[in-house]
Structures are given as C-alpha cells and as structure tokens.
Amino acid sequence: MDAPRVLWILGCAFIASALGSRLKTPALPIQPEREPMISKGLSGCSFGGRFYSLEDTWHPDLGEPFGVMHCVMCHCEPVRHFVAVLTGVTDSWLPSSSGVARARFTLARTSLSFSITLQRMNRPSVITFLDSDGNTAFEFRVPRADTDMICGVWKNLPKSHLRQLEAEQLRVSMTTADSKEEGLQGKVIKHRALFAETFSAILTSDEVHSGMGGIAMLTLSDTENNLHFILILQGLVPHGSFSASVKVPVRVKLLYRQHLLREIRANISADDSDLAEVLADLNSRELFWLSRGQLQISVETEGQNPRQISGNISGKRSCDALQSVMSSGSALTPGKTGGVGSAVFTLHHNGSLDYQVLVAGLSSTVVGVTIEMKPRRRSKRSVLYDITADFSAAEERGGGRAVGSCSRVEARHIHMLLQNELFINIATAEQQESELRGQIRMLPYNGLDARRNELPVPLAGQFVSPPVRTAAAGHAWVSVDEQCHLHYEIVVNGLSKSEDTSVNAHLHGLAEIGEMDDSSTNHKRLLTGFYGQQAQGVLKDISVELLRHLDEGTAYIQVSTKINPRGEIRGRIHVPNSCELGSRGEVVEEAEFDDLVFVRDPAELRKDPHTCFFEGEHHAHGSQWTPQYNTCFTCICQKKTVICDPVICPALSCPHTIQPEDQCCPICDEKKETKQTTAVEKVEEDPEGCYFEGDQKMHAPGTTWHPFVPPFGYIKCAVCTCKGSTGEVHCEKVTCPPLTCSRPIRRNPSDCCKECPAEDTPPLEDDEMMQADGARHCKFGNNYYQNSEHWHPRVPLVGEMKCITCWCDHGVTKCQKKQCPFLSCSNPIRREGKCCPECIEDFMEKEEMAKMVEKKKNWRH
C-alpha cells in the first residue's frame, strides 16, 4: 500500500520528469503478502482536483486558462517502501556480530532515504549497498552521534540499481571501525506491511554470534483492539539442519516481564520464515503495557535444541519528523487572522510524547491548547490531551509557547498519531472553540538534519509588511553548512488561491528570501515555486550581504501568492554563520518541491547524468535559460536533452502595432489608440512591469504573451497580460471558434484549437458546435470516474459491492443493483461471491454439466 507519485511523460519530445504526489490511504490490517495487487480506489495520485488510481495514465488538464496538455502523458506510480533485516552472517566476508538492525527505505523518484535502528552492536562507521554481483553500489559514512538511529539518503540511483531494488537484488551491510570490527548484512525487500505499521520490535538472541535475528511489524485495527503483526525472521531455522521446505513448529509468545500473556503456534521453514498472525481483543492492561513499551514478543522453535529470539514492542521509530502547521483557515470555524501555530513532537520508547508548540499573531489571549481527534460532529470536539497548563504567553501580544510532555499516551492514540489522524487546536478569548488548528503530520526524511536539531521558524501573515489577514500559515527550517550553502525546508497550510485560477493552475505560490528593511536595495532571492504543501532545496550562490543578514537575524523567508504578490506569510530567520567571504565552492542553486527538482546555472554538474551541455555551458536538469544564438527563444534541459522553443507571439487586435528593439513580439502602438491617456497612466504607475515565474522574465506594462510553463514549454492555449496598474499577471484561455464539421482534428499535438479537415463533412447539431475539453466526469466517494466508465462501489468496512454496478453519465453517477430471477424452489442457496441465490437443483445440474464438459476435453486429449 505505497504512497503514489505522478510521472510526466512528454510524448512530443520523448522526455520524462517526475513530480511527487502523496496522499494518505485508509489504514488496513497487515496482510502476509509482500506485494499485493492494490485495488482501484484505495490508493492513487491527486492531480488538478482529480484522483487517479495506480498505473493510470492521462493527459494532464492544467485548468483554465491552459487546458489539456495533449503533448504530455502522466503516469501514476507508487512511491515504494522497502525493509531489510540485518544480522551477523558467519559465512560472509563481514566480521561476525551478535547485533541485529532494522532498515526502512523509501524510494521517491530516484532518491532512496533510509532509517536504521540497531541493537547489541556499536554504532557503525560505514553503510554499504551491494548490487546483485556483490559490488559496492553506494557507500554512506555514518556521522558520529549518541543515538541508535541512523538517517541517510542515497540520491540519483542509476536505472540499473533501481531495477535491482525493485527485483529485491540489492543488499545492505554495515561495519564498525572500533576494535571489535562487527558487521551485519541483509537483503532489501518490498513489504506492504510498512504502510500500516505503527508499532515495531527488533528481535535478538542471547546466543553470541548466532546469526539469528528478526523484526516484528505491528498495527492495531482501526475499530477493534486487535493487534496484527508480521514477523520477518533470519537464522531461526538454519539452512542445512532441515530441508529448505520442511516446516518447523514455533511458538510466538506475548510476554510482560517474562510472564506469559498469550501464545500462538505456527510453522515456518528455512525458505519461508515470514509469519503473519493476529492477537485478538487486547484487554486494557495489555494495551497499557503496549503503550509503555513493556510488552515483549518472543519466537521459539520447538523440539530438541530450541532457538529463541525476542524483543520489546514500542511505537514505530524512523527519521521522519512529527510536526504540525496550525492556521486560521483550518480552524473549526475557518477564518483569516494572519496568525500561525507551529509544533514539533517526539515519541519515545516508553510512549511519552514531547511537544514544543509556538503561536504568534493571534487576535487575543490563548485560553486552550489541546491535542484532539477529528470532531465526531461539527459542534462536538474530541479532546484527548489538554496541555494548556504548559502554555506561557509571550511579551508581544498574541504569542506564546507550550513545552512539555504527555507521559500517558494510550496505545490507540499512538496508533492514530503515527497514521496522521490527530490534530492540535488553539483556542483564544475571542475564538473560544478554535482560532488555529492543524493536522499532526509525519514529514518524510529528506536528508535535512536541521529539523532534528532546531525548531522551525513560524511564517505568518501578521509578520508581512504591512500585515496580511490571511487563512494561511507555515513554518521553515533553515541552516547554513560549512560551504556556506543555505539549506531550507518550508511547510505551508492554506495558501490563498486565485478565483480565476490564472497563472499556473498548480503553482500555489513563490518562496523568497530577503532582508527585513524592505528597501529598494535589499538582496531578495527567489527560492522556489510552491506546487504543494512543502518545498525544500539548497541555495549555493548566496551574496555576502544576505549571509550577513542571516547571521544578524535581519533576514526573512516569505511566501507570495497571486492574491498577495508582495507576501502572504513571512518569518524572520536567524542563522549564525562565519561566511564573511560569501558562499564557498561553485555557483549552484537548486530547489525542490514535491520531488520535482529545478537547478539553475550549474558549474559542477558534469558528473550528473541528467546534465545538458549547450553553447559551451552545462545546464542542470529542469533549468531554463535564454540561448545566446537568439534571445527570442527559451531553452529547457530535460534529462540530457535541450529543447529550445521560439517565443510565440499572440495575435493582436489593435490596428496599429510597433516592434520594440528590446522585445521579441510586437505591441500595440498605444499612442494611436483612443485610450492613449489611460495607457500612459498605467505605465507610469508601475514602470517596472510584471514578473512572470514561468519564463522568469519581466514584462512591460500592457504587454501580452503566451506563458512559458516548465516543463511543457509555451502554452498556445493561453494569453497573459501585464496589468500595469497593479503589477499583476492575468492569463486567459484562448477561445476556440465554433466548428461546422463532424470530425474536427488537432493538426499538431501542441495546438490549442481543433480544425475542420479539408474534406467536406456533415455539419454538427447546434448544441455540439462549440469545442469542449470532453464530457464531464463523476465523483463517487473519494474517486473520480470518466464519462461512461463503470465500477463497483466500495463501502467502508464492507469492501467492494460486486452486486451493484455504477456508471458515469455526463457528470451524473447512476447505480443499479443486479436484478435476480424469481426462484420456484423452497430452499434456495447463495454461493460465496455470487450476487443472486439459486436453487440447489440447478446448482447440482450445472456442476454435473461442468464435469461432463471436462471429461470430454480429457477424452479429446
């Protein structure tokens, strides 16, 4: 049950680039299969307000004004999760060890992040990934730390290693550099249980150098106190002592301080040592011990010379961050206060939950800070933990923080916390129910260590100059490394969206970094565009002035939107550094959002397999520039391929045009127009014009152009205009003319409008003459369906209703239950998987007929 991603496939130019799109799917009990077929509707990709199932392909619709990109094919792919059990291997080149480690991997695009925990072994110095031939594919130097958690990222996996990862042919090993020289090794495998896992255990043996070990992945049922678990075991049934397929009886025990609580008997073999079971109806004491990390799970073989491994169960641990952004737009009664709440959490082995909560820009005094479930009803909150007593108001009005720990978090609430099902709520004197609210969400590890060592900087509308009353909020982690490169990660909640959805249908905002003085000489820099709720990246060519402001705490990070182009949320950042001479190393700037990476002006990218070489310079994948040979072209680099598009000039409706020397397209000669005075006034109001993020250029007031939207290129279906009075860019979709033919064609994939072919064809009906993007789709539950598509509806806790068929009829969902025939028998039967009952006599007759047909087939052969 892996989180999905969207893959763009640009069919016209034969290029590909990935854009991450993750969404939460319902938590399901752990099943024993490693890689099941995922049912349609349970998991998929969200794109442009529509939901696509895994493996679906479609032409992306960027919405008004851009329309459907017929030149582009998108593909919904899962973000894969993998696991490895590392044990001492006696017949390996590695030095033997009694330790056991558990490694959890997440593959997003071509980056493999990993979280590793270990027991009975000192912290290793090197982690090595081995390919199918046993050669070193990647080596990770483990930093020194006083923890048993190791976090890292293997970036830019080659296709050959990606294939081996999917085929479960990679292995991972770790070795120590101390006097013991211990080593562990294990195979990287796929496992669906990783998605639902909320509790875990590492199983070790008391025997020295036994090579035995294992892990337990556990989860609670969503509605009942059943504990589902899967065991992955290594060495418990040694190869050679039995035939590989011979079943060996084992006992799985649940213990509390060596006292037996429950026992399950099962069989495993050397070839198939995975085991899936359920401990049903845990009582209140068992749930209490589970939450405290005091339950132990043990696996022991029966017979002579029994072998045993065991370990304590605790909440799942990983390098991911538990955090929340609280905004007024997410409050129980949504508002626009411009305030912000930021929270980070740490879950410990013993079930205690540490929290650090910061609020700012509130309308009045804080009267409540609570951790809650989703309300059962609009007026009925479900408060789990009231932490108001730990809140201290700040000197400035509307701010403060709460720092403390919940020592008695229940097992059910730990499960919900790790499934992203809890919220944090801030109540104030003016908004007694809720002024700020946010979902507590697990933020996947991406290699940025600042979030583990520092608190994020809150971003609020109240910090903008002048203050903005917005429903949005955010927070950011910022750090400067030894090379004076700036690392940043920003999380936002509730950014404003334009009602006309112009300028990049999926571009939510722009992140910038600058100086607090807001003068005309400040050194503001664009970091990245927001296409989701988070953005991260590295800024490597930082000016000395900006580094000085970071050191003095007079810099800010700001997110701007179309509605608030001068800033919607902002936060002051203070990053002490000693970079008086500026950033060291090559001039490189890169930014990431939702796994799509843009890199500008690279100088150290010769080793990157995706780099483009053009006009004597290297350009990184995703970058765009104006070529030297013609300034009226725009080039982009897409995985070694350079695509240069000429600037497409829109048609002008004015009778008099001129061609400015510094522009590529002609413009209207406003001096000869009747609205001359108005046009001149607009230019004088904003002489700088408009900045458009797509082509990263300034446009003069009053000018029009076809927008450039990476990675699609110029969009002929839209025309943008620079509004001189406001400095805003307004884009509109090109209106296609009505057609009189029955089979219109699109002559080129990038053309916006269809045309009638040369031959004469019968005319259309009047209501079909206007061009449209297609029939309306239908929404049913959380899924979207195309016109005429059929499906069986899914009902929570019941599953797929195969006896009911639904279909989409031009935007209207229609469903019909299968009509069963009338039966004349007195005792009808209903077979499993069948919708209608049938007479037993008819059933027996069908069985006999089927046997006769089978016999005839056998006679023929």
Coordinates of N, CA, C and O in Angstrom, one line a residue, residues 398-482:
G398 N -0.5 38.3 21.5 CA -1.0 37.2 20.6 C 0.1 36.1 20.4 O -0.1 35.4 19.4
G399 N 1.1 36.0 21.2 CA 2.1 34.9 21.0 C 2.3 34.2 22.3 O 1.9 34.5 23.4
G400 N 3.1 33.1 22.2 CA 3.5 32.3 23.4 C 3.9 30.9 22.9 O 3.9 30.6 21.7
R401 N 4.3 30.1 23.9 CA 4.7 28.7 23.6 C 4.3 27.8 24.7 O 4.1 28.2 25.9
A402 N 4.2 26.5 24.3 CA 4.0 25.4 25.3 C 5.0 24.3 25.1 O 5.2 23.8 24.0
V403 N 5.7 24.0 26.1 CA 6.8 23.0 26.1 C 6.5 22.0 27.2 O 6.3 22.4 28.4
G404 N 6.4 20.7 26.9 CA 6.2 19.7 27.9 C 6.1 18.3 27.4 O 6.6 18.1 26.3
S405 N 5.5 17.4 28.1 CA 5.4 16.0 27.7 C 4.2 15.4 28.2 O 3.7 15.6 29.3
C406 N 3.5 14.6 27.3 CA 2.4 13.7 27.7 C 3.0 12.4 28.1 O 3.5 11.6 27.2
S407 N 2.9 12.0 29.4 CA 3.5 10.8 29.8 C 2.6 9.6 29.7 O 3.0 8.4 29.9
R408 N 1.3 9.8 29.5 CA 0.4 8.7 29.5 C -0.4 8.7 28.2 O -1.6 8.8 28.2
V409 N 0.3 8.6 27.1 CA -0.4 8.5 25.8 C -0.8 7.0 25.6 O -0.1 6.1 25.7
E410 N -2.1 6.8 25.3 CA -2.7 5.5 25.1 C -2.2 4.9 23.8 O -1.8 5.5 22.8
A411 N -2.2 3.5 23.8 CA -1.8 2.8 22.6 C -2.6 3.1 21.4 O -2.1 3.3 20.2
R412 N -3.9 3.3 21.5 CA -4.8 3.7 20.4 C -4.4 5.0 19.9 O -4.4 5.3 18.6
H413 N -4.0 6.0 20.7 CA -3.6 7.3 20.3 C -2.3 7.3 19.7 O -2.0 8.1 18.8
I414 N -1.3 6.5 20.1 CA -0.1 6.3 19.4 C -0.3 5.8 18.0 O 0.3 6.3 17.0
H415 N -1.2 4.9 17.8 CA -1.5 4.3 16.5 C -2.1 5.5 15.6 O -1.7 5.6 14.5
M416 N -3.0 6.3 16.2 CA -3.6 7.3 15.4 C -2.6 8.4 15.1 O -2.6 9.0 14.0
L417 N -1.7 8.7 16.0 CA -0.7 9.7 15.8 C 0.2 9.4 14.6 O 0.5 10.2 13.8
L418 N 0.7 8.1 14.6 CA 1.6 7.7 13.5 C 0.8 7.4 12.2 O 1.5 7.1 11.2
Q419 N -0.5 7.5 12.2 CA -1.3 7.4 11.0 C -1.8 8.7 10.5 O -2.7 8.8 9.7
N420 N -1.3 9.8 11.1 CA -1.6 11.2 10.8 C -3.1 11.5 11.0 O -3.8 12.2 10.2
E421 N -3.6 11.0 12.1 CA -5.1 11.1 12.4 C -5.4 12.0 13.6 O -6.5 12.1 14.0
L422 N -4.4 12.7 14.2 CA -4.6 13.6 15.3 C -4.3 15.1 14.9 O -3.7 15.3 13.9
F423 N -4.9 16.0 15.7 CA -4.8 17.4 15.4 C -4.4 18.2 16.7 O -4.6 17.7 17.8
I424 N -3.9 19.4 16.5 CA -3.6 20.3 17.6 C -4.4 21.5 17.4 O -4.5 22.1 16.3
N425 N -5.1 22.0 18.5 CA -6.0 23.1 18.4 C -5.7 24.2 19.4 O -5.3 23.9 20.5
I426 N -5.8 25.4 18.9 CA -5.5 26.6 19.7 C -6.8 27.4 19.9 O -7.4 27.9 18.9
A427 N -7.3 27.6 21.1 CA -8.5 28.4 21.4 C -8.1 29.7 22.0 O -7.1 29.7 22.8
T428 N -8.8 30.8 21.7 CA -8.4 32.1 22.2 C -9.7 32.7 22.9 O -10.8 32.2 22.8
A429 N -9.5 33.9 23.5 CA -10.6 34.5 24.2 C -11.7 34.9 23.3 O -12.9 34.9 23.6
E430 N -11.3 35.3 22.0 CA -12.3 35.7 21.0 C -12.8 34.6 20.2 O -13.9 34.6 19.8
Q431 N -12.0 33.5 20.1 CA -12.4 32.3 19.4 C -12.3 31.1 20.3 O -11.3 30.4 20.3
Q432 N -13.3 30.9 21.2 CA -13.2 30.0 22.3 C -13.2 28.6 21.9 O -12.7 27.7 22.6
E433 N -13.7 28.2 20.7 CA -13.6 26.9 20.2 C -12.2 26.6 19.5 O -11.6 25.6 19.7
S434 N -11.9 27.5 18.5 CA -10.8 27.3 17.7 C -10.4 28.5 16.9 O -11.2 29.0 16.1
E435 N -9.2 29.0 17.1 CA -8.7 30.1 16.2 C -7.6 29.5 15.3 O -7.6 30.0 14.1
L436 N -6.8 28.6 15.7 CA -5.8 27.9 14.9 C -6.0 26.4 15.1 O -6.3 25.9 16.1
R437 N -5.7 25.7 14.0 CA -5.8 24.2 14.1 C -4.9 23.7 13.0 O -4.8 24.2 11.9
G438 N -4.4 22.5 13.2 CA -3.5 21.8 12.2 C -3.4 20.3 12.5 O -3.5 19.9 13.6
Q439 N -3.3 19.6 11.4 CA -3.1 18.2 11.5 C -1.7 17.8 11.8 O -0.7 18.4 11.3
I440 N -1.5 16.9 12.8 CA -0.2 16.4 13.1 C 0.2 15.4 12.1 O -0.4 14.4 11.9
R441 N 1.3 15.8 11.3 CA 1.6 15.0 10.1 C 3.1 14.6 10.2 O 3.9 15.3 10.7
M442 N 3.3 13.4 9.7 CA 4.7 12.8 9.6 C 5.3 13.4 8.3 O 4.8 13.2 7.2
L443 N 6.4 14.1 8.5 CA 7.1 14.7 7.3 C 8.3 13.8 7.0 O 9.2 13.6 7.7
P444 N 8.2 13.2 5.8 CA 9.3 12.2 5.4 C 10.7 12.8 5.4 O 10.9 14.0 5.1
Y445 N 11.6 12.0 5.8 CA 13.0 12.4 5.9 C 13.6 12.6 4.5 O 13.3 11.9 3.6
N446 N 14.3 13.7 4.4 CA 14.9 14.1 3.0 C 16.3 14.4 3.1 O 16.9 15.0 2.1
G447 N 17.0 14.1 4.2 CA 18.4 14.4 4.3 C 18.7 15.7 5.0 O 19.9 16.0 5.3
L448 N 17.7 16.6 5.3 CA 18.0 17.8 6.0 C 18.0 17.6 7.5 O 17.0 17.2 8.1
D449 N 19.1 17.8 8.2 CA 19.3 17.5 9.6 C 18.8 18.6 10.5 O 18.7 18.5 11.7
A450 N 18.6 19.8 9.9 CA 18.2 21.0 10.7 C 16.9 20.7 11.5 O 16.8 21.1 12.7
R451 N 16.0 20.0 10.9 CA 14.7 19.8 11.6 C 14.9 18.9 12.8 O 14.0 18.9 13.7
R452 N 16.0 18.1 12.9 CA 16.2 17.2 14.1 C 16.9 18.0 15.2 O 16.8 17.6 16.4
N453 N 17.5 19.1 14.9 CA 18.3 19.8 15.9 C 17.7 21.2 16.3 O 18.1 21.7 17.3
E454 N 16.9 21.8 15.4 CA 16.3 23.1 15.7 C 14.8 23.1 15.5 O 14.3 22.3 14.7
L455 N 14.2 24.2 16.1 CA 12.8 24.4 15.9 C 12.6 25.2 14.6 O 13.4 26.0 14.2
P456 N 11.5 24.9 13.9 CA 11.2 25.7 12.7 C 10.8 27.1 13.0 O 10.4 27.5 14.1
V457 N 11.0 28.0 12.0 CA 10.7 29.4 12.1 C 9.2 29.6 11.7 O 8.8 29.1 10.6
P458 N 8.4 30.2 12.5 CA 6.9 30.3 12.1 C 6.8 31.4 11.0 O 7.5 32.4 11.0
L459 N 5.9 31.2 10.1 CA 5.6 32.1 9.0 C 4.1 32.5 9.1 O 3.2 31.7 9.1
A460 N 3.9 33.8 9.2 CA 2.5 34.3 9.4 C 2.3 35.5 8.6 O 3.2 36.3 8.2
G461 N 1.0 35.8 8.3 CA 0.6 37.0 7.6 C 0.8 38.2 8.4 O 1.0 39.3 7.9
Q462 N 0.8 38.1 9.8 CA 1.0 39.2 10.6 C 2.4 39.7 10.6 O 2.7 40.8 11.0
F463 N 3.3 38.9 10.1 CA 4.8 39.3 10.0 C 5.1 40.0 8.7 O 6.2 40.4 8.5
V464 N 4.1 40.0 7.7 CA 4.4 40.7 6.5 C 4.3 42.2 6.7 O 3.6 42.6 7.6
S465 N 4.9 43.0 5.9 CA 4.9 44.4 6.0 C 4.2 45.0 4.7 O 4.8 44.9 3.6
P466 N 3.0 45.6 4.8 CA 2.1 45.6 6.0 C 1.5 44.3 6.3 O 1.4 43.4 5.4
P467 N 0.9 44.0 7.5 CA 0.4 42.7 7.9 C -0.8 42.3 7.0 O -1.5 43.2 6.4
V468 N -0.9 41.0 6.7 CA -1.9 40.4 5.9 C -2.8 39.5 6.7 O -2.3 38.7 7.4
R469 N -4.1 39.8 6.6 CA -5.1 38.9 7.3 C -5.4 37.7 6.3 O -6.2 37.9 5.4
T470 N -4.7 36.6 6.6 CA -4.8 35.5 5.7 C -5.2 34.3 6.4 O -5.0 34.2 7.7
A471 N -5.7 33.3 5.8 CA -6.0 32.0 6.4 C -4.8 31.1 6.4 O -4.9 30.0 7.0
A472 N -3.7 31.5 5.7 CA -2.6 30.6 5.6 C -1.6 30.8 6.7 O -1.6 31.8 7.5
A473 N -0.7 29.8 6.9 CA 0.4 29.8 7.9 C 1.4 28.8 7.4 O 1.2 28.0 6.5
G474 N 2.6 28.9 8.0 CA 3.6 27.9 7.6 C 4.8 27.9 8.6 O 4.8 28.7 9.6
H475 N 5.7 27.1 8.4 CA 7.0 27.1 9.2 C 8.1 26.6 8.3 O 7.9 25.9 7.3
A476 N 9.4 27.0 8.7 CA 10.5 26.7 7.9 C 11.7 26.3 8.7 O 11.9 26.9 9.8
W477 N 12.5 25.4 8.2 CA 13.8 25.0 8.8 C 14.9 25.6 7.9 O 14.8 25.4 6.6
V478 N 15.8 26.3 8.4 CA 16.9 27.0 7.6 C 18.2 26.7 8.3 O 18.3 26.9 9.5
S479 N 19.3 26.4 7.5 CA 20.6 26.2 8.1 C 21.6 26.5 7.0 O 21.3 26.5 5.8
V480 N 22.8 26.9 7.5 CA 24.0 27.2 6.6 C 25.1 26.2 6.9 O 25.5 26.0 8.1
D481 N 25.6 25.5 5.9 CA 26.6 24.4 6.1 C 28.0 25.0 6.1 O 28.2 26.2 5.9
E482 N 29.0 24.1 6.1 CA 30.4 24.6 6.2 C 30.8 25.3 4.9 O 31.8 26.1 4.9

